Coordinates of N, CA, C and O and ligand atoms in Angstrom, one line a residue:
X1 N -45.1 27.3 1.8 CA -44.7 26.0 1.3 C -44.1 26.1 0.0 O -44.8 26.4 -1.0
X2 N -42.8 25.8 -0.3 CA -42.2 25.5 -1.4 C -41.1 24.2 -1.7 O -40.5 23.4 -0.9
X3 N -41.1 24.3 -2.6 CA -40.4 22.9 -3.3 C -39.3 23.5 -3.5 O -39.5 24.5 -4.1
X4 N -37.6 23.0 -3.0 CA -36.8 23.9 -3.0 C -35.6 22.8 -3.6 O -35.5 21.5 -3.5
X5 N -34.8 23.5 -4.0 CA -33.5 22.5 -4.9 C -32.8 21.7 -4.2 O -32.4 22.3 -3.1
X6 N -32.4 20.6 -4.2 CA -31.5 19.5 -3.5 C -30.1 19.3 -4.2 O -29.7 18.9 -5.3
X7 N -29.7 19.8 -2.9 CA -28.4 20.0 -3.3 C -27.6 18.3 -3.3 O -27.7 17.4 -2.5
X8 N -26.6 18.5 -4.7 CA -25.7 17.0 -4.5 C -24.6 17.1 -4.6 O -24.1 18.2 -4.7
X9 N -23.7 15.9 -4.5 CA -22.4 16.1 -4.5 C -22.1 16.3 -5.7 O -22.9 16.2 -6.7
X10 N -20.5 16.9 -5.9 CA -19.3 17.1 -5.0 C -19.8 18.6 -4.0 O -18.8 19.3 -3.5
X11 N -20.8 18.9 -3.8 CA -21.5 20.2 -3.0 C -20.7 20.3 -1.7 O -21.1 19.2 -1.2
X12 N -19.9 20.8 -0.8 CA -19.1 20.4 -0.1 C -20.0 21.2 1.5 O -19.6 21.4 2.6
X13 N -21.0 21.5 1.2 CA -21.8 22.0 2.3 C -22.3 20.8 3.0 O -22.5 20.8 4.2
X14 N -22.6 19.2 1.7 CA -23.1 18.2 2.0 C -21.4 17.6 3.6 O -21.3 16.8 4.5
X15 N -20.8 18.3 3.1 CA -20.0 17.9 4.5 C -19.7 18.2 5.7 O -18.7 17.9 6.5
X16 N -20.9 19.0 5.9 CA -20.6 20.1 7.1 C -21.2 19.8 8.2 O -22.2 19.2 7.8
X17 N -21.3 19.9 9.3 CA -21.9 19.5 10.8 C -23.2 20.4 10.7 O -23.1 21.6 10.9
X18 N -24.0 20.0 10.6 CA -25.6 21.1 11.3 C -25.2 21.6 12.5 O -24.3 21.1 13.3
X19 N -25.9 22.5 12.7 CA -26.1 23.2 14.6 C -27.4 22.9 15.0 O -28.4 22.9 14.3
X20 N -27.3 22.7 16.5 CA -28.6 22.6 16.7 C -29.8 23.7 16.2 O -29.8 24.9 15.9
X21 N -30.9 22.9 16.1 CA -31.9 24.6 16.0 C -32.6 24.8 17.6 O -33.2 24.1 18.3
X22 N -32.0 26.4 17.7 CA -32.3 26.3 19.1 C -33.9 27.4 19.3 O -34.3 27.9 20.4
X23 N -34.6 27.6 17.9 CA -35.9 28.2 18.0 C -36.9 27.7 17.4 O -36.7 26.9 16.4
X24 N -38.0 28.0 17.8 CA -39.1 26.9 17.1 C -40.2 28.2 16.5 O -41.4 28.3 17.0
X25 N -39.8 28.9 15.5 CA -40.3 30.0 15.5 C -41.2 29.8 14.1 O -41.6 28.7 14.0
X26 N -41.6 30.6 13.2 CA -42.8 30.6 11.7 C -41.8 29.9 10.9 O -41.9 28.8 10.3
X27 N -40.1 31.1 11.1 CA -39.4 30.3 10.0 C -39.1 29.2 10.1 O -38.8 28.6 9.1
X28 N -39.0 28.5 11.3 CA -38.5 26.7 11.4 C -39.8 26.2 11.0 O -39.7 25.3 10.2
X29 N -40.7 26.4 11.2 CA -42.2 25.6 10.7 C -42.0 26.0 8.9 O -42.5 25.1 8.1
X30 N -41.6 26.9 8.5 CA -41.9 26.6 7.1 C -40.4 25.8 6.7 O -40.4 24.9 5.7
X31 N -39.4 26.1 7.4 CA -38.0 24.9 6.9 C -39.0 23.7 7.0 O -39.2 23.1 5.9
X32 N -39.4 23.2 7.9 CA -39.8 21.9 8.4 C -41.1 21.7 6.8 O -41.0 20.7 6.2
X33 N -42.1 22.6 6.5 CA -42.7 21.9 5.7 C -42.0 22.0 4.2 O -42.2 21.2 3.3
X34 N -41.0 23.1 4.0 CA -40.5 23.1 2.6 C -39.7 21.4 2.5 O -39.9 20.7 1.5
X35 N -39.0 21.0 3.4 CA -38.7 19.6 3.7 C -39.6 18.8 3.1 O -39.4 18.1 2.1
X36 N -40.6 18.8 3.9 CA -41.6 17.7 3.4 C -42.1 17.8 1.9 O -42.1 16.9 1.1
X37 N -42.5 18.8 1.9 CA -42.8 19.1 0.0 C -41.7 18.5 -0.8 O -42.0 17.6 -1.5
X38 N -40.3 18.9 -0.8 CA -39.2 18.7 -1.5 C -39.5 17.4 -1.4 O -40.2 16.8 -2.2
X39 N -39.1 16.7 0.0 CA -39.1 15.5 -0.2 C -39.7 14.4 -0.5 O -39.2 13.3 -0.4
X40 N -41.7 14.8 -1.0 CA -42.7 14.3 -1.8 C -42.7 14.6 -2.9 O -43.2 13.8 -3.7
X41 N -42.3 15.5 -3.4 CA -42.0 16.2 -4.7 C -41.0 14.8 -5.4 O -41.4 14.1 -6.2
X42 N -39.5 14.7 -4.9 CA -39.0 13.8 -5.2 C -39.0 12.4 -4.9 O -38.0 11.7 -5.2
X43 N -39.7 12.1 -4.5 CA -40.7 10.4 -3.9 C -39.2 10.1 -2.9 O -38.7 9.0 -2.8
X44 N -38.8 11.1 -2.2 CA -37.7 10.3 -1.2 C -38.7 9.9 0.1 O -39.8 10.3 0.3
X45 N -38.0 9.3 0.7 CA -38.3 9.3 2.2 C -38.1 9.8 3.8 O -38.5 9.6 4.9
X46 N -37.0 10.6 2.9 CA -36.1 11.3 4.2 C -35.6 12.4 3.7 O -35.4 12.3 2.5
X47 N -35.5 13.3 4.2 CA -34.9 14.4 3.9 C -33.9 15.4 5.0 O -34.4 15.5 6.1
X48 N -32.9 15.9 4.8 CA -32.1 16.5 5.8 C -32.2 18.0 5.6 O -32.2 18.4 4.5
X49 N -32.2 18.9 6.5 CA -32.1 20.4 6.3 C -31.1 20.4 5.6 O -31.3 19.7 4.6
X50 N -29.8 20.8 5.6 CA -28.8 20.8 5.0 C -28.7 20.0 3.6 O -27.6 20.0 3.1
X51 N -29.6 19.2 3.1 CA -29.8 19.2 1.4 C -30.2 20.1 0.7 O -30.1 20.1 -0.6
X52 N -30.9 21.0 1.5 CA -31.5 22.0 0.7 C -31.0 23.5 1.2 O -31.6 24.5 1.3
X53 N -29.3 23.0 1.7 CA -28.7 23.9 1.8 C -29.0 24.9 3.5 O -28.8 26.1 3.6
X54 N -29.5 24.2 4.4 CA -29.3 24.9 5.9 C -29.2 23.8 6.5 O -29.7 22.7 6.4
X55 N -27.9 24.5 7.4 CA -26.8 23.9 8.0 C -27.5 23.5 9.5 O -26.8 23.7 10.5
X56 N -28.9 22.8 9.8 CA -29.9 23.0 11.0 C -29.8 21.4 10.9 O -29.7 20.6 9.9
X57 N -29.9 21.0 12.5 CA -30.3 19.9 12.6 C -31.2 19.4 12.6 O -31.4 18.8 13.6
X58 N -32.4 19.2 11.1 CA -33.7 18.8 11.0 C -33.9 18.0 10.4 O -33.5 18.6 9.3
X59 N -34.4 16.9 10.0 CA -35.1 15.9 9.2 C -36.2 15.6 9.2 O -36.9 15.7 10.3
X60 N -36.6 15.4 8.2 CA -38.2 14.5 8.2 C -37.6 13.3 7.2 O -36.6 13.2 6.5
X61 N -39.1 12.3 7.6 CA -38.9 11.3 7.6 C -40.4 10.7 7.0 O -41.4 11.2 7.4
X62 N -40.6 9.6 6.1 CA -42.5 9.1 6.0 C -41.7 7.8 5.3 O -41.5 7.8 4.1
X63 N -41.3 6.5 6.2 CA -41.5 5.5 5.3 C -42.9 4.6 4.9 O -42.8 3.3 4.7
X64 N -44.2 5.4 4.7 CA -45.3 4.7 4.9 C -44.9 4.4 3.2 O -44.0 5.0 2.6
X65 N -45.8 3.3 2.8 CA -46.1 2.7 1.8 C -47.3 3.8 0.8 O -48.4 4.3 1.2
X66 N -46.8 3.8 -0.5 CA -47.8 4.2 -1.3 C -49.1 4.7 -0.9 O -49.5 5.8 -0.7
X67 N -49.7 3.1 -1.0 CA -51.1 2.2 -0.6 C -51.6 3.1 0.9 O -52.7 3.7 1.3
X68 N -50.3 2.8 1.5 CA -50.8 3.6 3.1 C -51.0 4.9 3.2 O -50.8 5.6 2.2
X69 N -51.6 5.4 4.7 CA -51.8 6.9 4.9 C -50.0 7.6 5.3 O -49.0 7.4 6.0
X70 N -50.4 8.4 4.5 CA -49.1 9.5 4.9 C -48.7 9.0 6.4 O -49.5 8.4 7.1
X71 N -47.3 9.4 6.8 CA -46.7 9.0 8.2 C -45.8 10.4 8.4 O -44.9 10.3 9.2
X72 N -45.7 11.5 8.0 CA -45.0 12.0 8.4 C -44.2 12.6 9.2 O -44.8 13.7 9.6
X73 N -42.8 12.5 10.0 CA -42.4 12.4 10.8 C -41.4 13.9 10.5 O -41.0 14.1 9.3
X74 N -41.1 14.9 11.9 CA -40.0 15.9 11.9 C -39.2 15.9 12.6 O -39.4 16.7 13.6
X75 N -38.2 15.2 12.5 CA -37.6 15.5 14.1 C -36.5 16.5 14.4 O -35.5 16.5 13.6
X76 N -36.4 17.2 15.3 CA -35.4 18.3 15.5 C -34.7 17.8 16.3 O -35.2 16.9 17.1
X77 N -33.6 18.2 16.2 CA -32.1 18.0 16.9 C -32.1 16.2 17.3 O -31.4 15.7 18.2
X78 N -32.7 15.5 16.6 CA -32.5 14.5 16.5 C -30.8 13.8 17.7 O -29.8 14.6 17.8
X79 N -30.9 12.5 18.5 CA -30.3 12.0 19.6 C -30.0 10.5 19.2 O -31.0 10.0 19.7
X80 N -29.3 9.7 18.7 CA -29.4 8.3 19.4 C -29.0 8.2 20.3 O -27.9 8.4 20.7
X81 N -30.2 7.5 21.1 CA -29.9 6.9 22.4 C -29.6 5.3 22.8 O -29.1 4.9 23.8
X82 N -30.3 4.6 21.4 CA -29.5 3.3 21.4 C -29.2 2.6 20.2 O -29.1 3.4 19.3
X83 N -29.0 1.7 19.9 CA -29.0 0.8 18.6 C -28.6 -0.7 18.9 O -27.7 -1.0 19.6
X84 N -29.2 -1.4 18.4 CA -29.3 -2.6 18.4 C -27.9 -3.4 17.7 O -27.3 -3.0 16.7
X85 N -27.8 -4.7 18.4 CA -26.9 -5.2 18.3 C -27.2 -5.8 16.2 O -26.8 -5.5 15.0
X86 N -28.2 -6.7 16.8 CA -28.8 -7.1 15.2 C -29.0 -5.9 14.0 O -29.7 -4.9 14.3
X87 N -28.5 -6.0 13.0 CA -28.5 -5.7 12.0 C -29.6 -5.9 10.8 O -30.5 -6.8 10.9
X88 N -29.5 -4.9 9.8 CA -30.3 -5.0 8.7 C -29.8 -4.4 7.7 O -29.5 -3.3 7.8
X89 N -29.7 -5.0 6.4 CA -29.0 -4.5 5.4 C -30.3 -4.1 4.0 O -31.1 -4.9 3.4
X90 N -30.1 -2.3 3.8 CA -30.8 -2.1 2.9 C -29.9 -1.8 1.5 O -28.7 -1.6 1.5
X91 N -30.4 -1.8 0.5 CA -29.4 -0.9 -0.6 C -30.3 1.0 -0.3 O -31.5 1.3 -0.3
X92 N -29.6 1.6 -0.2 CA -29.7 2.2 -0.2 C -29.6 3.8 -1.2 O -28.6 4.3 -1.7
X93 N -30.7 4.2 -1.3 CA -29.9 5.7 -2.1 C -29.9 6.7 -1.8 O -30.5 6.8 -0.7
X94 N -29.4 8.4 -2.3 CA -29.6 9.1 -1.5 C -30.4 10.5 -2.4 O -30.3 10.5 -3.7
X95 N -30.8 11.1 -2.1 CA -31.4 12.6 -3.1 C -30.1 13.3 -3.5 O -30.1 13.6 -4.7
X96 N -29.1 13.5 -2.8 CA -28.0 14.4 -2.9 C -26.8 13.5 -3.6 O -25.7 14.0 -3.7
X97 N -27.2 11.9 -3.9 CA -26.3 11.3 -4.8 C -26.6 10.4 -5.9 O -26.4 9.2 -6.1
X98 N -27.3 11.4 -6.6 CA -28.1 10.7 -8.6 C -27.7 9.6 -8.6 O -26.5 9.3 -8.5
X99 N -29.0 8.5 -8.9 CA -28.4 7.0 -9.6 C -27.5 6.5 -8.9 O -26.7 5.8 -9.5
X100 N -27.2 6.6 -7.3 CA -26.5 5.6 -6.9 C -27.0 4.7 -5.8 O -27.7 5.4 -5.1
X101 N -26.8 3.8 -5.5 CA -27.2 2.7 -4.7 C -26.2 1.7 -3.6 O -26.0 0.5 -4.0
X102 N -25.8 2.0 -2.8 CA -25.4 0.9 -2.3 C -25.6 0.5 -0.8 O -25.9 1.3 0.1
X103 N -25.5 -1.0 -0.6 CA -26.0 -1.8 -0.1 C -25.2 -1.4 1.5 O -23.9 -1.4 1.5
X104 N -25.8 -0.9 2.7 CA -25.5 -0.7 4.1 C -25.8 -1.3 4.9 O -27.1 -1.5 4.9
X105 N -25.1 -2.1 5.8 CA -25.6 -2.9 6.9 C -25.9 -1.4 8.1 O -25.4 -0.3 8.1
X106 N -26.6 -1.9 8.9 CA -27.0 -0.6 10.1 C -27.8 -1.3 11.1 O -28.5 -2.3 10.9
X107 N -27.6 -0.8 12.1 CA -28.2 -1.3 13.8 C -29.6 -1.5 13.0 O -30.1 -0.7 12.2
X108 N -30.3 -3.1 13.3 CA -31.7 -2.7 13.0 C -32.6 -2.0 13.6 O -33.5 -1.5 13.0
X109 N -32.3 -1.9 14.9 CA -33.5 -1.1 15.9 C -32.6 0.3 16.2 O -31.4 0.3 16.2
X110 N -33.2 1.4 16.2 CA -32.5 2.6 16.6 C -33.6 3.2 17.7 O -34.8 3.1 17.4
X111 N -33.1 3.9 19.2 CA -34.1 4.8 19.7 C -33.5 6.1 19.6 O -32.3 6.1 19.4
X112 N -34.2 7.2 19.5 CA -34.1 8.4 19.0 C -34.8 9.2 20.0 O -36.0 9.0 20.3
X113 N -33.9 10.2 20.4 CA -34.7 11.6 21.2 C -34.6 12.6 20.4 O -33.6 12.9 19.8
X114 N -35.7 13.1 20.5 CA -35.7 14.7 19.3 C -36.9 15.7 19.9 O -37.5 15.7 20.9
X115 N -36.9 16.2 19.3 CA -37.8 17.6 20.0 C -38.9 17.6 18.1 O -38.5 17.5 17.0
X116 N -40.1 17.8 18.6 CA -41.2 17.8 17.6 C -41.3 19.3 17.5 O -40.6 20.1 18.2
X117 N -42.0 19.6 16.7 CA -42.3 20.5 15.7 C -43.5 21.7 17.1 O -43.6 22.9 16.9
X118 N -43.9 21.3 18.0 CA -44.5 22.2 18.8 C -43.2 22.2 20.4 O -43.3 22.8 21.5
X119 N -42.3 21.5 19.9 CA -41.2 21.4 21.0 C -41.0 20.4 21.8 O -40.0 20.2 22.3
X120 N -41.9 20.0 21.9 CA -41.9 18.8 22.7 C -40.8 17.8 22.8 O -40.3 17.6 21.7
X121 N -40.3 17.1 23.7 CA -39.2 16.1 23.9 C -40.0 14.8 23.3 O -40.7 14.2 24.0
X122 N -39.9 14.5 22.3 CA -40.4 13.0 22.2 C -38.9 11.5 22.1 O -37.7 11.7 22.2
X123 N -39.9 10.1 22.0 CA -38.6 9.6 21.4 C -39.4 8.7 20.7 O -40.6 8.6 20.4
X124 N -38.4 8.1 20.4 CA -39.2 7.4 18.7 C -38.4 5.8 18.5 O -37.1 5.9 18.3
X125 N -38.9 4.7 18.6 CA -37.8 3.8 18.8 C -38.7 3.2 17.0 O -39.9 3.3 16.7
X126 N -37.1 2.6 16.0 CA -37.3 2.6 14.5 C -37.0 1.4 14.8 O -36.4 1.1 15.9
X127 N -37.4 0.5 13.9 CA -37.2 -0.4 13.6 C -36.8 -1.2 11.7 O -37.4 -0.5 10.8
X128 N -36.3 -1.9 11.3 CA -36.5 -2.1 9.7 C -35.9 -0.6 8.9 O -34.9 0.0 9.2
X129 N -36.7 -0.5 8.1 CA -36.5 0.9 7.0 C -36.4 2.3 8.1 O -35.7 3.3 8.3
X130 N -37.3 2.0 8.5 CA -37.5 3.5 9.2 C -35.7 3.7 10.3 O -35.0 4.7 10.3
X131 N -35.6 2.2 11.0 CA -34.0 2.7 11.8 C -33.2 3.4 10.5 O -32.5 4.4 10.3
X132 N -33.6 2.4 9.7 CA -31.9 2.7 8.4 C -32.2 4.1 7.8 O -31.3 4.8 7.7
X133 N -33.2 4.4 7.5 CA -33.5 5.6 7.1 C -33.1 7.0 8.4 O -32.3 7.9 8.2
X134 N -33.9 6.6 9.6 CA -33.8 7.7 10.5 C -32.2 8.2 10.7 O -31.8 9.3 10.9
X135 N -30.9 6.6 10.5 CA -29.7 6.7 10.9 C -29.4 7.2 9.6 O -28.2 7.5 9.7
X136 N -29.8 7.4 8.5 CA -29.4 7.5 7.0 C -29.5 9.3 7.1 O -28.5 9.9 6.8
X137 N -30.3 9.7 7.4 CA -30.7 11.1 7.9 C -29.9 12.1 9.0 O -29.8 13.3 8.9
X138 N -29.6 11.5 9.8 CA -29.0 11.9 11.0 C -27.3 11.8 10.5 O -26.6 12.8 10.8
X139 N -26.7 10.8 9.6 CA -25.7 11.3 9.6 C -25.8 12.3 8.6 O -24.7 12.7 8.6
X140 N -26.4 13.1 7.6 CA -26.5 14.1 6.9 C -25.8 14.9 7.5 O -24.7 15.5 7.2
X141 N -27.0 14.8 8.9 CA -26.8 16.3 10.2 C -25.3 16.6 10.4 O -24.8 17.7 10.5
X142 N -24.6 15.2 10.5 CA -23.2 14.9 10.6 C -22.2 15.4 9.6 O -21.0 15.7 9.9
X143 N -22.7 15.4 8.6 CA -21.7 15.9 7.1 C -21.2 14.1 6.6 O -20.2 13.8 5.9
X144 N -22.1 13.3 7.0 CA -22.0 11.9 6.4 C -22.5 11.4 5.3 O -23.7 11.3 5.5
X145 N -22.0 10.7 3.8 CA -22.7 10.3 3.5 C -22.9 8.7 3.1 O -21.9 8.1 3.5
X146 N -23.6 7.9 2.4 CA -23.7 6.8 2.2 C -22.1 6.2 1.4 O -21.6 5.0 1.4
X147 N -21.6 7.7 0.5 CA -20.3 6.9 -0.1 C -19.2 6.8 0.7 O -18.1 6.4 0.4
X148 N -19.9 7.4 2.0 CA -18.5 7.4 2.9 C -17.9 5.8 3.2 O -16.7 5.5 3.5
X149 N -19.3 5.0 3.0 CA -18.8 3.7 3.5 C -18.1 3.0 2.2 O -17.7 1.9 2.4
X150 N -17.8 3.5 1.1 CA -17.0 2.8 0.4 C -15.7 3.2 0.4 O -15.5 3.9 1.4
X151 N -14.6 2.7 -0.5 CA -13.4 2.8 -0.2 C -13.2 4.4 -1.3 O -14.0 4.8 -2.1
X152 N -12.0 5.0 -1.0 CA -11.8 6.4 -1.8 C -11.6 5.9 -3.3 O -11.9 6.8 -4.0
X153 N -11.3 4.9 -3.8 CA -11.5 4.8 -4.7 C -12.9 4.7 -5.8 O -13.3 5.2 -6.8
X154 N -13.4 3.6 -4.9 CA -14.9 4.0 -5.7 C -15.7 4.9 -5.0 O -16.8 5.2 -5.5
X155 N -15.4 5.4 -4.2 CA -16.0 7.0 -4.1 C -16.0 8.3 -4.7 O -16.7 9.3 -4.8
X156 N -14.4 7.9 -5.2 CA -14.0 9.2 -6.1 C -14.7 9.0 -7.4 O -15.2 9.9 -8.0
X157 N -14.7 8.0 -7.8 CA -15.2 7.2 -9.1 C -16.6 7.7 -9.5 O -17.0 8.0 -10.6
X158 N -17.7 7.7 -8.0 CA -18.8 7.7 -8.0 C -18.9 9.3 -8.1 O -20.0 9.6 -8.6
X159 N -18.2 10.4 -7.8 CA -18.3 11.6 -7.8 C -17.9 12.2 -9.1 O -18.5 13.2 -9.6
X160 N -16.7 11.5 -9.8 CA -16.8 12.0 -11.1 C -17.5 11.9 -11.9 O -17.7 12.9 -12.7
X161 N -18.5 10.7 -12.0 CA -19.4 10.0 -12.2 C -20.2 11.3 -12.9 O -20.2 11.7 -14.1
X162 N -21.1 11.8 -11.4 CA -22.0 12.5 -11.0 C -21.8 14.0 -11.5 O -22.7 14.9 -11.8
X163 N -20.8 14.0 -11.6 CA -20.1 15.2 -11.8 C -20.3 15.7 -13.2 O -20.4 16.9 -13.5
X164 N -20.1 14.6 -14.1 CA -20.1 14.7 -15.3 C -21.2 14.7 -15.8 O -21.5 15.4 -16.7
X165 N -22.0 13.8 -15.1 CA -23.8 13.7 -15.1 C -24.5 15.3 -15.2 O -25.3 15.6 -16.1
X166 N -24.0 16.1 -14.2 CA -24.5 17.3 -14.5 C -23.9 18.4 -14.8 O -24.2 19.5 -14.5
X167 N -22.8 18.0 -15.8 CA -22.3 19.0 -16.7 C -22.9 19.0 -18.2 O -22.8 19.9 -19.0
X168 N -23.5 17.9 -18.4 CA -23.9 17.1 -19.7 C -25.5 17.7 -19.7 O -26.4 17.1 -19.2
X169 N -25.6 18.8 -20.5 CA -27.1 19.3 -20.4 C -27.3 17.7 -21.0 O -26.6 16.7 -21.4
X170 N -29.4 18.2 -20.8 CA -30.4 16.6 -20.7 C -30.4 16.5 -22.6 O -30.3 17.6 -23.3
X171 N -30.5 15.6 -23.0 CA -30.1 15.1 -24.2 C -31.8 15.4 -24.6 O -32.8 15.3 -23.8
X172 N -31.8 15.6 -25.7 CA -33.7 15.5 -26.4 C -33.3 15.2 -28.0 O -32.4 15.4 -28.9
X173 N -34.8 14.4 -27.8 CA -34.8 13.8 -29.8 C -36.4 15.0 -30.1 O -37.5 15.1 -29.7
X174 N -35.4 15.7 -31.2 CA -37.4 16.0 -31.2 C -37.7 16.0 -32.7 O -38.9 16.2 -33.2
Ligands
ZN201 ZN1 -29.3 11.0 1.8

């Protein structure tokens, strides 16, 4: 188990199609928990293989609350099989895009076929945070991201942005 770097934009890997994972072997079980550490490490809720730089179609997922018990969710090769006409609008952010937020409308209900962590075919029908999150994740797999829904100009805007953000070592008063 390790806590491994998340990669952000302008990272141009963040635009690349995953492949399926077609083995369920020691090394996909430690991809699958390095996932989850990273992404409790950084209080996200979702996490995509390819943020941490492999090009696999994997996510995890835990929108449980604080307060609540862990929910952790993995899904491989992730499927939508439906989505709902009704809508739900979150603001959204992403690990692989610092300090940015914006507001997504998305199917509220999503069902999902994926293959679990001992292989198994499951499906998973999301509802609220968990649809917007699971479809938030899945386009990753896609080379999609949240700024795709804005226009090229405030997208480019948002990448120089970011860009400059981490050219700028961290400032200290001591
Ligand atoms: Zn994201």
């Amino acid at each position: 188990m390790s806590i491994k770097e998340i990669i952000t934009v302008p990272d141009e890997i963040l635009k690349k199609v995953s492949k399926p994972m077609e083995k369920f072997g020691t090394n996909e079980k430690k991809l699958i928990n390095d996932l989850f550490d990273t992404m409790y490490n950084s209080n996200g809720i979702g996490l995509a293989a390819v943020q941490i730089g492999i090009l696999k179609r994997v996510l995890v997922v835990d929108v449980s609350n604080k307060d609540e018990e862990k929910n952790p969710i993995a899904l491989i090769n992730p499927v939508i099989k439906k989505l709902s006409d009704d809508t739900s609008v979150y603001e959204e952010g992403c690990l692989s895009i610092p300090e940015t937020f914006i507001e997504i409308e998305r199917p509220k209900i999503c069902e999902v076929e994926y293959v679990d962590e001992k292989g198994s075919k499951k499906n998973l029908k999301c509802d609220g945070l968990l649809s917007t999150c699971v479809q938030h994740e899945i386009n990753h797999l896609d080379g999609k991201l949240i700024i795709d829904h804005l226009s090229k100009l405030k997208k480019d805007f948002i990448i120089k942005k970011i860009s400059k953000i981490k050219k700028n070592p961290d400032r200290v008063v001591v």
